[in-house]
mmCIF file of C-alpha atoms and ligand atoms in Angstrom:
data_model
loop_
_atom_site.group_PDB
_atom_site.id
_atom_site.type_symbol
_atom_site.label_atom_id
_atom_site.label_comp_id
_atom_site.label_asym_id
_atom_site.label_seq_id
_atom_site.Cartn_x
_atom_site.Cartn_y
_atom_site.Cartn_z
ATOM 1 C CA UNK A 80 15.112 0.126 -3.757
ATOM 2 C CA UNK A 81 12.512 0.015 -1.296
ATOM 3 C CA UNK A 82 10.068 -1.912 -3.641
ATOM 4 C CA UNK A 83 9.825 -5.579 -2.693
ATOM 5 C CA UNK A 84 7.891 -6.956 -4.800
ATOM 6 C CA UNK A 85 7.453 -8.268 -8.266
ATOM 7 C CA UNK A 86 7.250 -6.475 -11.341
ATOM 8 C CA UNK A 87 6.011 -6.290 -14.384
ATOM 9 C CA UNK A 88 10.231 -6.822 -15.861
ATOM 10 C CA UNK A 89 10.014 -10.155 -13.339
ATOM 11 C CA UNK A 90 7.518 -12.317 -15.919
ATOM 12 C CA UNK A 91 6.980 -13.477 -19.142
ATOM 13 C CA UNK A 92 4.205 -11.220 -20.693
ATOM 14 C CA UNK A 93 5.223 -12.775 -24.422
ATOM 15 C CA UNK A 94 1.793 -13.966 -25.586
ATOM 16 C CA UNK A 95 0.129 -13.849 -22.594
ATOM 17 C CA UNK A 96 -3.583 -11.942 -21.298
ATOM 18 C CA UNK A 97 -3.211 -9.431 -19.179
ATOM 19 C CA UNK A 98 -5.389 -7.579 -16.977
ATOM 20 C CA UNK A 99 -4.124 -4.685 -15.524
ATOM 21 C CA UNK A 100 -6.240 -2.692 -12.869
ATOM 22 C CA UNK A 101 -5.531 1.130 -13.306
ATOM 23 C CA UNK A 102 -6.730 4.117 -12.085
ATOM 24 C CA UNK A 103 -8.381 6.353 -14.722
ATOM 25 C CA UNK A 104 -10.493 7.444 -12.078
ATOM 26 C CA UNK A 105 -11.184 10.710 -14.225
ATOM 27 C CA UNK A 106 -12.387 14.362 -14.101
ATOM 28 C CA UNK A 107 -15.079 14.488 -16.534
ATOM 29 C CA UNK A 108 -16.989 17.075 -18.330
ATOM 30 C CA UNK A 109 -19.632 16.701 -20.787
ATOM 31 C CA UNK A 110 -18.100 13.105 -21.501
ATOM 32 C CA UNK A 111 -14.609 15.141 -21.534
ATOM 33 C CA UNK A 112 -12.088 14.456 -19.534
ATOM 34 C CA UNK A 113 -10.497 17.367 -18.421
ATOM 35 C CA UNK A 114 -7.092 16.260 -16.304
ATOM 36 C CA UNK A 115 -5.605 13.138 -17.963
ATOM 37 C CA UNK A 116 -2.742 12.932 -15.452
ATOM 38 C CA UNK A 117 -4.104 9.931 -14.182
ATOM 39 C CA UNK A 118 -4.168 8.246 -17.937
ATOM 40 C CA UNK A 119 -0.867 9.267 -18.684
ATOM 41 C CA UNK A 120 0.768 7.787 -16.130
ATOM 42 C CA UNK A 121 -0.787 4.402 -17.274
ATOM 43 C CA UNK A 122 0.711 4.544 -20.300
ATOM 44 C CA UNK A 123 4.601 3.268 -19.705
ATOM 45 C CA UNK A 124 3.266 0.157 -17.989
ATOM 46 C CA UNK A 125 0.644 -0.472 -21.077
ATOM 47 C CA UNK A 126 3.172 0.359 -23.505
ATOM 48 C CA UNK A 127 6.063 -1.873 -22.169
ATOM 49 C CA UNK A 128 3.316 -5.153 -22.021
ATOM 50 C CA UNK A 129 1.608 -4.218 -25.815
ATOM 51 C CA UNK A 130 5.861 -3.775 -27.115
ATOM 52 C CA UNK A 131 6.907 -7.066 -25.225
ATOM 53 C CA UNK A 132 3.961 -9.050 -27.045
ATOM 54 C CA UNK A 133 1.094 -9.078 -24.446
ATOM 55 C CA UNK A 134 -2.419 -8.413 -25.233
ATOM 56 C CA UNK A 135 -3.474 -6.034 -22.776
ATOM 57 C CA UNK A 136 -7.417 -5.413 -20.456
ATOM 58 C CA UNK A 137 -7.770 -2.703 -18.408
ATOM 59 C CA UNK A 138 -10.025 -1.679 -15.694
ATOM 60 C CA UNK A 139 -10.823 1.130 -13.388
ATOM 61 C CA UNK A 140 -13.625 2.195 -11.371
ATOM 62 C CA UNK A 141 -14.663 5.809 -12.007
ATOM 63 C CA UNK A 142 -16.689 8.338 -9.607
ATOM 64 C CA UNK A 143 -18.816 6.922 -6.541
ATOM 65 C CA UNK A 144 -21.357 5.127 -8.848
ATOM 66 C CA UNK A 145 -24.096 3.472 -7.061
ATOM 67 C CA UNK A 146 -23.012 -0.011 -8.203
ATOM 68 C CA UNK A 147 -26.828 -0.927 -9.250
ATOM 69 C CA UNK A 148 -25.747 -0.621 -12.822
ATOM 70 C CA UNK A 149 -24.222 1.297 -15.779
ATOM 71 C CA UNK A 150 -24.609 4.891 -14.834
ATOM 72 C CA UNK A 151 -23.547 6.146 -18.449
ATOM 73 C CA UNK A 152 -22.509 9.354 -17.354
ATOM 74 C CA UNK A 153 -19.069 7.670 -15.380
ATOM 75 C CA UNK A 154 -18.529 5.222 -18.276
ATOM 76 C CA UNK A 155 -14.808 4.752 -18.620
ATOM 77 C CA UNK A 156 -15.472 5.286 -22.286
ATOM 78 C CA UNK A 157 -13.906 8.956 -22.312
ATOM 79 C CA UNK A 158 -10.850 7.816 -20.649
ATOM 80 C CA UNK A 159 -10.398 4.910 -22.868
ATOM 81 C CA UNK A 160 -11.124 7.085 -26.138
ATOM 82 C CA UNK A 161 -7.928 9.945 -23.775
ATOM 83 C CA UNK A 162 -5.525 6.436 -24.183
ATOM 84 C CA UNK A 163 -6.050 6.233 -27.462
ATOM 85 C CA UNK A 164 -5.467 9.989 -28.277
ATOM 86 C CA UNK A 165 -2.164 10.167 -26.220
ATOM 87 C CA UNK A 166 -0.683 6.875 -27.501
ATOM 88 C CA UNK A 167 -2.483 6.428 -31.048
ATOM 89 C CA UNK A 168 -3.338 3.135 -30.163
ATOM 90 C CA UNK A 169 -5.936 1.351 -31.395
ATOM 91 C CA UNK A 170 -7.791 1.238 -28.384
ATOM 92 C CA UNK A 171 -11.515 -1.195 -28.369
ATOM 93 C CA UNK A 172 -13.621 -0.056 -25.480
ATOM 94 C CA UNK A 173 -17.017 -3.260 -24.012
ATOM 95 C CA UNK A 174 -19.405 -1.568 -22.217
ATOM 96 C CA UNK A 175 -19.556 -4.321 -19.999
ATOM 97 C CA UNK A 176 -17.268 -5.539 -17.195
ATOM 98 C CA UNK A 177 -18.122 -8.829 -15.491
ATOM 99 C CA UNK A 178 -20.945 -10.252 -18.397
ATOM 100 C CA UNK A 179 -20.961 -12.610 -21.295
ATOM 101 C CA UNK A 180 -19.768 -9.276 -23.722
ATOM 102 C CA UNK A 181 -17.081 -8.726 -21.429
ATOM 103 C CA UNK A 182 -16.121 -11.676 -21.342
ATOM 104 C CA UNK A 183 -16.039 -12.366 -25.103
ATOM 105 C CA UNK A 184 -14.259 -9.167 -25.594
ATOM 106 C CA UNK A 185 -11.355 -10.350 -23.859
ATOM 107 C CA UNK A 186 -11.271 -14.003 -25.190
ATOM 108 C CA UNK A 187 -10.865 -12.095 -28.138
ATOM 109 C CA UNK A 188 -7.866 -9.643 -27.103
ATOM 110 C CA UNK A 189 -4.770 -10.514 -28.816
ATOM 111 C CA UNK A 190 -0.847 -9.986 -28.247
ATOM 112 C CA UNK A 191 -0.366 -5.721 -28.751
ATOM 113 C CA UNK A 192 -4.539 -5.276 -29.069
ATOM 114 C CA UNK A 193 -5.602 -3.017 -25.801
ATOM 115 C CA UNK A 194 -9.083 -3.433 -24.292
ATOM 116 C CA UNK A 195 -10.710 -1.288 -21.531
ATOM 117 C CA UNK A 196 -13.792 -2.858 -19.709
ATOM 118 C CA UNK A 197 -16.949 -0.661 -18.256
ATOM 119 C CA UNK A 198 -16.679 1.333 -14.506
ATOM 120 C CA UNK A 199 -15.635 -1.914 -12.463
ATOM 121 C CA UNK A 200 -17.985 0.088 -9.489
ATOM 122 C CA UNK A 201 -21.697 -0.723 -11.243
ATOM 123 C CA UNK A 202 -21.369 -3.550 -9.784
ATOM 124 C CA UNK A 203 -21.849 -2.827 -5.294
ATOM 125 C CA UNK A 204 -20.056 -6.456 -4.910
ATOM 126 C CA UNK A 205 -16.586 -4.910 -6.296
ATOM 127 C CA UNK A 206 -15.632 -2.420 -3.270
ATOM 128 C CA UNK A 207 -16.585 -5.932 -0.961
ATOM 129 C CA UNK A 208 -13.581 -7.614 -2.586
ATOM 130 C CA UNK A 209 -16.686 -10.399 -3.508
ATOM 131 C CA UNK A 210 -14.858 -13.635 -4.468
ATOM 132 C CA UNK A 211 -17.358 -14.521 -7.123
ATOM 133 C CA UNK A 212 -15.862 -10.181 -8.512
ATOM 134 C CA UNK A 213 -12.213 -11.593 -7.874
ATOM 135 C CA UNK A 214 -12.842 -14.449 -9.798
ATOM 136 C CA UNK A 215 -14.656 -13.469 -12.970
ATOM 137 C CA UNK A 216 -12.196 -10.614 -13.256
ATOM 138 C CA UNK A 217 -9.054 -13.082 -12.836
ATOM 139 C CA UNK A 218 -10.649 -15.699 -15.800
ATOM 140 C CA UNK A 219 -9.889 -12.524 -17.977
ATOM 141 C CA UNK A 220 -6.707 -12.558 -17.868
ATOM 142 C CA UNK A 221 -3.485 -15.073 -17.657
ATOM 143 C CA UNK A 222 -1.479 -12.270 -15.686
ATOM 144 C CA UNK A 223 -2.963 -10.039 -12.653
ATOM 145 C CA UNK A 224 -0.733 -6.226 -12.608
ATOM 146 C CA UNK A 225 -1.758 -3.820 -10.435
ATOM 147 C CA UNK A 226 -1.159 -0.186 -11.430
ATOM 148 C CA UNK A 227 -3.784 1.638 -10.092
ATOM 149 C CA UNK A 228 -1.406 3.214 -6.955
ATOM 150 C CA UNK A 229 -4.717 5.717 -6.010
ATOM 151 C CA UNK A 230 -6.626 2.843 -5.214
ATOM 152 C CA UNK A 231 -3.763 0.193 -3.793
ATOM 153 C CA UNK A 232 -4.768 1.107 -0.115
ATOM 154 C CA UNK A 233 -8.145 -0.680 -0.606
ATOM 155 C CA UNK A 234 -8.932 -4.189 -0.067
ATOM 156 C CA UNK A 235 -11.579 -3.956 -3.507
ATOM 157 C CA UNK A 236 -12.827 -6.761 -5.893
ATOM 158 C CA UNK A 237 -10.177 -5.242 -8.731
ATOM 159 C CA UNK A 238 -7.699 -4.292 -6.390
ATOM 160 C CA UNK A 239 -6.591 -7.210 -4.585
ATOM 161 C CA UNK A 240 -9.282 -9.562 -5.902
ATOM 162 C CA UNK A 241 -7.246 -11.390 -9.092
ATOM 163 C CA UNK A 242 -3.814 -12.087 -7.003
ATOM 164 C CA UNK A 243 -5.890 -15.201 -5.779
ATOM 165 C CA UNK A 244 -6.081 -16.299 -8.874
ATOM 166 C CA UNK A 245 -3.029 -15.536 -11.383
ATOM 167 C CA UNK A 246 -0.015 -14.874 -10.765
ATOM 168 C CA UNK A 247 0.314 -10.790 -9.672
ATOM 169 C CA UNK A 248 3.089 -8.082 -10.390
ATOM 170 C CA UNK A 249 3.718 -4.497 -10.440
ATOM 171 C CA UNK A 250 3.410 -2.007 -13.033
ATOM 172 C CA UNK A 251 5.650 0.683 -13.352
ATOM 173 C CA UNK A 252 3.326 3.303 -11.686
ATOM 174 C CA UNK A 253 2.764 1.093 -8.459
ATOM 175 C CA UNK A 254 6.507 0.316 -8.094
ATOM 176 C CA UNK A 255 7.921 4.644 -8.683
ATOM 177 C CA UNK A 256 5.073 5.335 -5.882
ATOM 178 C CA UNK A 257 5.811 3.191 -3.676
ATOM 179 C CA UNK A 258 9.800 2.736 -3.864
ATOM 180 C CA UNK A 259 9.629 7.174 -4.026
ATOM 181 C CA UNK A 260 7.578 7.776 -0.739
ATOM 182 C CA UNK A 261 9.094 4.632 1.488
ATOM 183 C CA UNK A 262 12.623 5.820 0.537
ATOM 184 C CA UNK A 263 12.800 8.994 1.977
ATOM 185 C CA UNK A 264 12.090 7.665 4.925
ATOM 186 C CA UNK A 265 14.455 4.674 4.887
ATOM 187 C CA UNK A 266 17.399 6.617 3.285
ATOM 188 C CA UNK A 267 16.614 10.735 2.483
ATOM 189 C CA UNK A 268 19.238 12.781 1.724
ATOM 190 C CA UNK A 269 19.818 15.230 4.870
ATOM 191 C CA UNK A 270 18.599 17.361 6.030
ATOM 192 C CA UNK A 271 15.343 16.320 5.407
ATOM 193 C CA UNK A 272 12.924 19.174 5.422
ATOM 194 C CA UNK A 273 8.945 17.697 5.601
ATOM 195 C CA UNK A 274 6.766 20.586 5.175
ATOM 196 C CA UNK A 275 2.802 19.764 6.039
ATOM 197 C CA UNK A 276 -0.341 21.729 5.692
ATOM 198 C CA UNK A 277 -4.415 21.818 5.457
ATOM 199 C CA UNK A 278 -6.419 22.037 7.633
ATOM 200 C CA UNK A 279 -6.887 19.756 10.587
ATOM 201 C CA UNK A 280 -4.687 18.022 12.983
ATOM 202 C CA UNK A 281 -6.954 14.781 13.410
ATOM 203 C CA UNK A 282 -6.640 14.013 9.016
ATOM 204 C CA UNK A 283 -2.526 14.109 9.094
ATOM 205 C CA UNK A 284 -1.915 12.945 12.696
ATOM 206 C CA UNK A 285 -0.168 9.606 11.551
ATOM 207 C CA UNK A 286 1.386 11.600 9.071
ATOM 208 C CA UNK A 287 2.976 14.129 11.614
ATOM 209 C CA UNK A 288 3.884 11.334 13.770
ATOM 210 C CA UNK A 289 5.859 9.381 11.299
ATOM 211 C CA UNK A 290 7.153 12.775 9.796
ATOM 212 C CA UNK A 291 9.026 13.812 13.511
ATOM 213 C CA UNK A 292 10.538 10.188 13.611
ATOM 214 C CA UNK A 293 12.681 10.414 10.392
ATOM 215 C CA UNK A 294 12.552 15.288 9.346
ATOM 216 C CA UNK A 295 15.473 17.418 10.513
ATOM 217 C CA UNK A 296 13.021 19.946 10.374
ATOM 218 C CA UNK A 297 9.324 19.580 10.564
ATOM 219 C CA UNK A 298 7.271 23.087 9.540
ATOM 220 C CA UNK A 299 3.850 22.994 10.333
ATOM 221 C CA UNK A 300 0.811 25.655 8.109
ATOM 222 C CA UNK A 301 -2.054 25.926 7.590
ATOM 223 C CA UNK A 302 -5.214 25.328 9.601
ATOM 224 C CA UNK A 303 -3.801 22.934 11.650
ATOM 225 C CA UNK A 304 -0.554 25.188 13.472
ATOM 226 C CA UNK A 305 -3.975 26.829 15.167
ATOM 227 C CA UNK A 306 -4.645 23.791 17.738
ATOM 228 C CA UNK A 307 -1.101 23.624 17.879
ATOM 229 C CA UNK A 308 -0.365 27.559 18.614
ATOM 230 C CA UNK A 309 -3.461 26.287 21.365
ATOM 231 C CA UNK A 310 -1.247 23.728 22.924
ATOM 232 C CA UNK A 311 1.515 26.741 23.235
ATOM 233 C CA UNK A 312 -1.265 28.962 25.429
ATOM 234 C CA UNK A 313 -1.751 31.052 22.478
ATOM 235 C CA UNK A 314 -5.130 32.381 21.917
ATOM 236 C CA UNK A 315 -6.553 31.447 17.854
ATOM 237 C CA UNK A 316 -9.702 33.474 17.607
ATOM 238 C CA UNK A 317 -11.624 32.151 15.543
ATOM 239 C CA UNK A 318 -9.236 30.485 13.581
ATOM 240 C CA UNK A 319 -9.861 26.478 12.324
ATOM 241 C CA UNK A 320 -9.028 24.579 16.064
ATOM 242 C CA UNK A 321 -9.864 21.042 17.063
ATOM 243 C CA UNK A 322 -10.453 21.303 21.106
ATOM 244 C CA UNK A 323 -9.918 17.342 21.411
ATOM 245 C CA UNK A 324 -6.387 17.126 19.595
ATOM 246 C CA UNK A 325 -4.537 19.891 21.726
ATOM 247 C CA UNK A 326 -3.026 18.005 24.363
ATOM 248 C CA UNK A 327 -1.740 15.755 20.772
ATOM 249 C CA UNK A 328 -0.281 18.629 19.478
ATOM 250 C CA UNK A 329 1.385 19.409 22.564
ATOM 251 C CA UNK A 330 2.825 16.153 22.917
ATOM 252 C CA UNK A 331 4.080 15.600 19.547
ATOM 253 C CA UNK A 332 5.949 19.309 19.838
ATOM 254 C CA UNK A 333 7.493 18.049 22.983
ATOM 255 C CA UNK A 334 8.538 14.678 21.295
ATOM 256 C CA UNK A 335 9.973 16.109 18.600
ATOM 257 C CA UNK A 336 12.474 17.854 20.442
ATOM 258 C CA UNK A 337 12.876 14.567 22.604
ATOM 259 C CA UNK A 338 13.900 12.790 19.053
ATOM 260 C CA UNK A 339 15.796 15.901 17.754
ATOM 261 C CA UNK A 340 13.080 17.122 14.812
ATOM 262 C CA UNK A 341 13.373 20.679 14.538
ATOM 263 C CA UNK A 342 9.717 22.209 14.430
ATOM 264 C CA UNK A 343 8.757 25.227 12.623
ATOM 265 C CA UNK A 344 5.419 27.090 13.925
ATOM 266 C CA UNK A 345 4.362 29.704 11.891
ATOM 267 C CA UNK A 346 5.295 33.140 13.381
ATOM 268 C CA UNK A 347 2.581 35.678 11.805
ATOM 269 C CA UNK A 348 0.188 35.011 9.902
ATOM 270 C CA UNK A 349 -2.668 36.650 7.901
ATOM 271 C CA UNK A 350 -6.062 37.067 9.696
ATOM 272 C CA UNK A 351 -9.541 38.121 8.335
ATOM 273 C CA UNK A 352 -13.403 38.616 10.102
ATOM 274 C CA UNK A 353 -14.786 35.811 8.015
ATOM 275 C CA UNK A 354 -14.550 32.831 6.251
ATOM 276 C CA UNK A 355 -14.944 34.478 2.294
ATOM 277 C CA UNK A 356 -13.555 35.091 -1.287
ATOM 278 C CA UNK A 357 -14.344 38.610 -0.296
ATOM 279 C CA UNK A 358 -12.941 38.578 3.478
ATOM 280 C CA UNK A 359 -9.679 40.780 3.675
ATOM 281 C CA UNK A 360 -6.505 39.832 4.683
ATOM 282 C CA UNK A 361 -4.311 41.915 7.208
ATOM 283 C CA UNK A 362 -0.982 40.729 9.208
ATOM 284 C CA UNK A 363 -0.530 39.622 13.057
ATOM 285 C CA UNK A 364 1.915 37.664 15.074
ATOM 286 C CA UNK A 365 0.939 34.103 16.180
ATOM 287 C CA UNK A 366 0.829 35.383 19.678
ATOM 288 C CA UNK A 367 -1.415 38.274 19.170
ATOM 289 C CA UNK A 368 -4.571 37.109 16.963
ATOM 290 C CA UNK A 369 -7.684 38.958 17.936
ATOM 291 C CA UNK A 370 -10.395 36.970 19.260
ATOM 292 C CA UNK A 371 -13.058 38.399 16.126
ATOM 293 C CA UNK A 372 -9.807 37.357 13.948
ATOM 294 C CA UNK A 373 -9.375 33.745 12.270
ATOM 295 C CA UNK A 374 -6.017 32.875 11.042
ATOM 296 C CA UNK A 375 -5.787 32.021 6.651
ATOM 297 C CA UNK A 376 -2.775 31.999 5.890
ATOM 298 C CA UNK A 377 1.301 32.433 6.822
ATOM 299 C CA UNK A 378 2.724 35.932 6.491
ATOM 300 C CA UNK A 379 5.896 37.216 5.752
ATOM 301 C CA UNK A 380 7.847 36.781 8.484
ATOM 302 C CA UNK A 381 6.710 32.907 8.379
ATOM 303 C CA UNK A 382 7.240 32.750 4.299
ATOM 304 C CA UNK A 383 11.124 33.963 4.637
ATOM 305 C CA UNK A 384 11.992 31.338 7.900
ATOM 306 C CA UNK A 385 10.170 28.699 6.313
ATOM 307 C CA UNK A 386 12.004 29.360 2.685
ATOM 308 C CA UNK A 387 15.100 29.543 3.717
ATOM 309 C CA UNK A 388 15.146 25.652 5.716
ATOM 310 C CA UNK A 389 13.690 24.725 2.371
ATOM 311 C CA UNK A 390 16.260 26.537 0.888
ATOM 312 C CA UNK A 391 18.454 24.232 2.478
ATOM 313 C CA UNK A 392 17.077 20.925 2.607
ATOM 314 C CA UNK A 393 18.472 18.170 0.533
ATOM 315 C CA UNK A 394 15.151 15.833 0.845
ATOM 316 C CA UNK A 395 11.831 17.901 1.076
ATOM 317 C CA UNK A 396 8.487 16.155 1.570
ATOM 318 C CA UNK A 397 5.260 18.209 1.270
ATOM 319 C CA UNK A 398 1.571 17.691 2.113
ATOM 320 C CA UNK A 399 -0.915 20.005 2.900
ATOM 321 C CA UNK A 400 -1.185 23.665 0.992
ATOM 322 C CA UNK A 401 0.350 26.598 3.907
ATOM 323 C CA UNK A 402 -3.428 28.492 4.200
ATOM 324 C CA UNK A 403 -6.861 28.917 1.901
ATOM 325 C CA UNK A 404 -5.364 28.691 -1.073
ATOM 326 C CA UNK A 405 -8.513 28.861 -3.003
ATOM 327 C CA UNK A 406 -8.654 31.905 -2.349
ATOM 328 C CA UNK A 407 -6.045 34.400 -4.379
ATOM 329 C CA UNK A 408 -5.487 36.748 -1.118
ATOM 330 C CA UNK A 409 -4.751 34.041 0.824
ATOM 331 C CA UNK A 410 -2.223 31.764 -1.721
ATOM 332 C CA UNK A 411 0.682 33.767 -1.228
ATOM 333 C CA UNK A 412 2.018 31.824 1.612
ATOM 334 C CA UNK A 413 1.373 28.414 0.232
ATOM 335 C CA UNK A 414 2.931 29.724 -2.981
ATOM 336 C CA UNK A 415 5.834 31.639 -2.011
ATOM 337 C CA UNK A 416 6.413 27.939 -0.092
ATOM 338 C CA UNK A 417 6.220 26.274 -3.523
ATOM 339 C CA UNK A 418 8.340 28.814 -5.303
ATOM 340 C CA UNK A 419 10.931 27.835 -2.517
ATOM 341 C CA UNK A 420 10.472 24.005 -3.433
ATOM 342 C CA UNK A 421 10.627 24.699 -6.968
ATOM 343 C CA UNK A 422 13.844 26.680 -6.141
ATOM 344 C CA UNK A 423 15.679 24.540 -3.589
ATOM 345 C CA UNK A 424 18.727 22.027 -4.640
ATOM 346 C CA UNK A 425 16.731 18.903 -3.233
ATOM 347 C CA UNK A 426 14.689 16.152 -4.228
ATOM 348 C CA UNK A 427 11.168 17.198 -3.719
ATOM 349 C CA UNK A 428 8.007 14.705 -2.896
ATOM 350 C CA UNK A 429 4.491 16.258 -3.385
ATOM 351 C CA UNK A 430 1.388 14.015 -1.840
ATOM 352 C CA UNK A 431 -1.901 14.882 -1.055
ATOM 353 C CA UNK A 432 -5.261 16.143 -3.453
ATOM 354 C CA UNK A 433 -4.823 19.659 -2.384
ATOM 355 C CA UNK A 434 -1.051 20.148 -2.431
ATOM 356 C CA UNK A 435 -0.856 19.634 -6.060
ATOM 357 C CA UNK A 436 -3.752 21.238 -7.188
ATOM 358 C CA UNK A 437 -1.595 24.603 -5.467
ATOM 359 C CA UNK A 438 1.426 23.499 -7.343
ATOM 360 C CA UNK A 439 -0.752 22.926 -10.560
ATOM 361 C CA UNK A 440 -2.130 26.410 -10.259
ATOM 362 C CA UNK A 441 1.477 28.318 -9.758
ATOM 363 C CA UNK A 442 2.530 26.192 -12.509
ATOM 364 C CA UNK A 443 5.740 24.449 -11.374
ATOM 365 C CA UNK A 444 4.476 20.461 -11.283
ATOM 366 C CA UNK A 445 7.561 19.980 -13.922
ATOM 367 C CA UNK A 446 10.225 21.100 -10.784
ATOM 368 C CA UNK A 447 9.113 19.113 -8.489
ATOM 369 C CA UNK A 448 11.034 15.530 -8.524
ATOM 370 C CA UNK A 449 8.091 13.643 -7.701
ATOM 371 C CA UNK A 450 4.293 14.446 -7.519
ATOM 372 C CA UNK A 451 2.205 11.623 -5.947
ATOM 373 C CA UNK A 452 -0.992 10.972 -8.247
ATOM 374 C CA UNK A 453 -1.992 8.883 -4.776
ATOM 375 C CA UNK A 454 -3.604 11.158 -2.505
ATOM 376 C CA UNK A 455 -5.159 8.506 0.445
ATOM 377 C CA UNK A 456 -2.773 5.626 -0.517
ATOM 378 C CA UNK A 457 0.624 8.138 -0.540
ATOM 379 C CA UNK A 458 -0.781 9.758 2.979
ATOM 380 C CA UNK A 459 -1.408 5.775 3.949
ATOM 381 C CA UNK A 460 2.892 5.084 2.595
ATOM 382 C CA UNK A 461 3.923 7.949 4.928
ATOM 383 C CA UNK A 462 1.907 7.017 7.451
ATOM 384 C CA UNK A 463 4.073 3.477 7.692
ATOM 385 C CA UNK A 464 1.443 1.457 6.818
ATOM 386 C CA UNK A 465 1.248 -1.141 4.014
ATOM 387 C CA UNK A 466 -0.892 -1.215 1.416
ATOM 388 C CA UNK A 467 -3.190 -4.216 1.104
ATOM 389 C CA UNK A 468 -2.601 -3.765 -3.631
ATOM 390 C CA UNK A 469 1.147 -4.114 -2.751
ATOM 391 C CA UNK A 470 0.955 -6.907 -0.443
ATOM 392 C CA UNK A 471 -0.954 -9.487 -2.656
ATOM 393 C CA UNK A 472 1.623 -9.004 -5.545
ATOM 394 C CA UNK A 473 4.230 -12.284 -5.822
ATOM 395 C CA UNK A 474 7.909 -10.949 -3.852
ATOM 396 C CA UNK A 475 10.887 -10.214 -6.168
HETATM 397 P P1 ADP B 165 -4.185 17.599 0.895
HETATM 398 O O1 ADP B 165 -5.534 17.248 -0.015
HETATM 399 O O2 ADP B 165 -2.831 18.125 0.579
HETATM 400 O O3 ADP B 165 -3.453 16.559 1.844
HETATM 401 P P2 ADP B 165 -5.676 19.223 3.092
HETATM 402 O O4 ADP B 165 -6.819 18.143 2.269
HETATM 403 O O5 ADP B 165 -5.294 18.153 4.100
HETATM 404 O O6 ADP B 165 -4.160 19.046 1.877
HETATM 405 O O7 ADP B 165 -6.010 20.588 2.881
HETATM 406 C C1 ADP B 165 -6.238 21.631 1.817
HETATM 407 C C2 ADP B 165 -7.266 22.202 2.865
HETATM 408 O O8 ADP B 165 -6.753 23.142 4.199
HETATM 409 C C3 ADP B 165 -7.900 23.230 2.018
HETATM 410 O O9 ADP B 165 -8.907 22.829 1.151
HETATM 411 C C4 ADP B 165 -7.237 24.587 2.209
HETATM 412 O O10 ADP B 165 -8.099 25.530 1.995
HETATM 413 C C5 ADP B 165 -7.305 24.174 3.688
HETATM 414 N N1 ADP B 165 -6.400 25.009 4.983
HETATM 415 C C6 ADP B 165 -5.302 25.228 4.641
HETATM 416 N N2 ADP B 165 -5.185 26.231 5.288
HETATM 417 C C7 ADP B 165 -5.956 26.356 6.364
HETATM 418 C C8 ADP B 165 -6.879 27.859 7.417
HETATM 419 N N3 ADP B 165 -5.359 28.549 7.813
HETATM 420 N N4 ADP B 165 -8.158 27.565 7.521
HETATM 421 C C9 ADP B 165 -9.088 26.655 7.172
HETATM 422 N N5 ADP B 165 -8.220 25.634 5.952
HETATM 423 C C10 ADP B 165 -7.296 25.811 5.481
HETATM 424 MG MG1 MG B 166 -7.259 17.352 0.780
#
């Protein structure tokens, strides 16, 4: 086990009030939750606490409030309603977070009760981990539980604060995410094939460098491939490219070779003359991209090459789409790779907001072993960084 902190299993919760930070940062449309993945992800811990005799107080942020007071369209009420709908529990909601009303509602929580507080970010001080915020939130409970994996990389008041005042342990989601995303580096079943795509080398540099250390094969696709092509002396036309990162990309290829990590870059590409929904693609080899063309997706030879590597994998980690999958005509490469992962007899771990969106778009989510609920937090783990929210928890 790669998880070294105490969880709700390791602490007596009976008759206790538990203040728990969840990630209910859900998309809303007209006051209704349009994707309940994050609410569902928190249910196992909520259920465990309730069944073991704790009173549960839930808090989360939602969206990006200004921090100067309530913003009705960013209320957590719809998330509380969704939790009630999904669990059948009587879920109470209080339209306050730090005031007397919230304090009174928390004080009234009995074993088995579930109370949701209002958006923690309606107050600016929360983001800065103000000690007053931390103290206030800690005063609501006897135990602090962190299950908000999606914000565990942020040292904010509701994420790390209460741990200074009351015993702090992890919920099941946080435990599973950290365990999964760290054990692939510690003890991957081999061959371990990592797939990295998306737009930029610069935003994935730490991820790439850490994967080179442990993967047997690193597949590179998406917009970042063009900066790697430049480092090999190819021209890339009007494709996405990062001048300042060409040298680093070249160094990475050399380092991978020295480490025995095989790098697979696209051998052909779907290119077009402009970036748009109506753009029409044509296939060209990677060393023959015309000056006035931009790469939008991997080509068919590359799809076959990548799929073969994935079919032989025992562990796959994937972050970043292979092309501009938002446009249907450039989604093919990402879809073929997603299907190859789904069909492969491997443990498959998917991280990153757009990658997860792509997998959902193709209806392949239930074919993957683990789909991370955190974007930034999962990337930081893959970069080998410690998460502040995890650091503050009691050691197991
Ligand atoms: P994730 O959210 O999974 O970490 P990123 O945010 O790094 O992924 O990258 C996703 C974005 O990369 C998508 O919006 C996609 O359109 C873009 N992208 C992929 N391939 C290309 C390309 N060839 N040119 C430009 N953008 C690309
Ligand atoms: Mg993204």
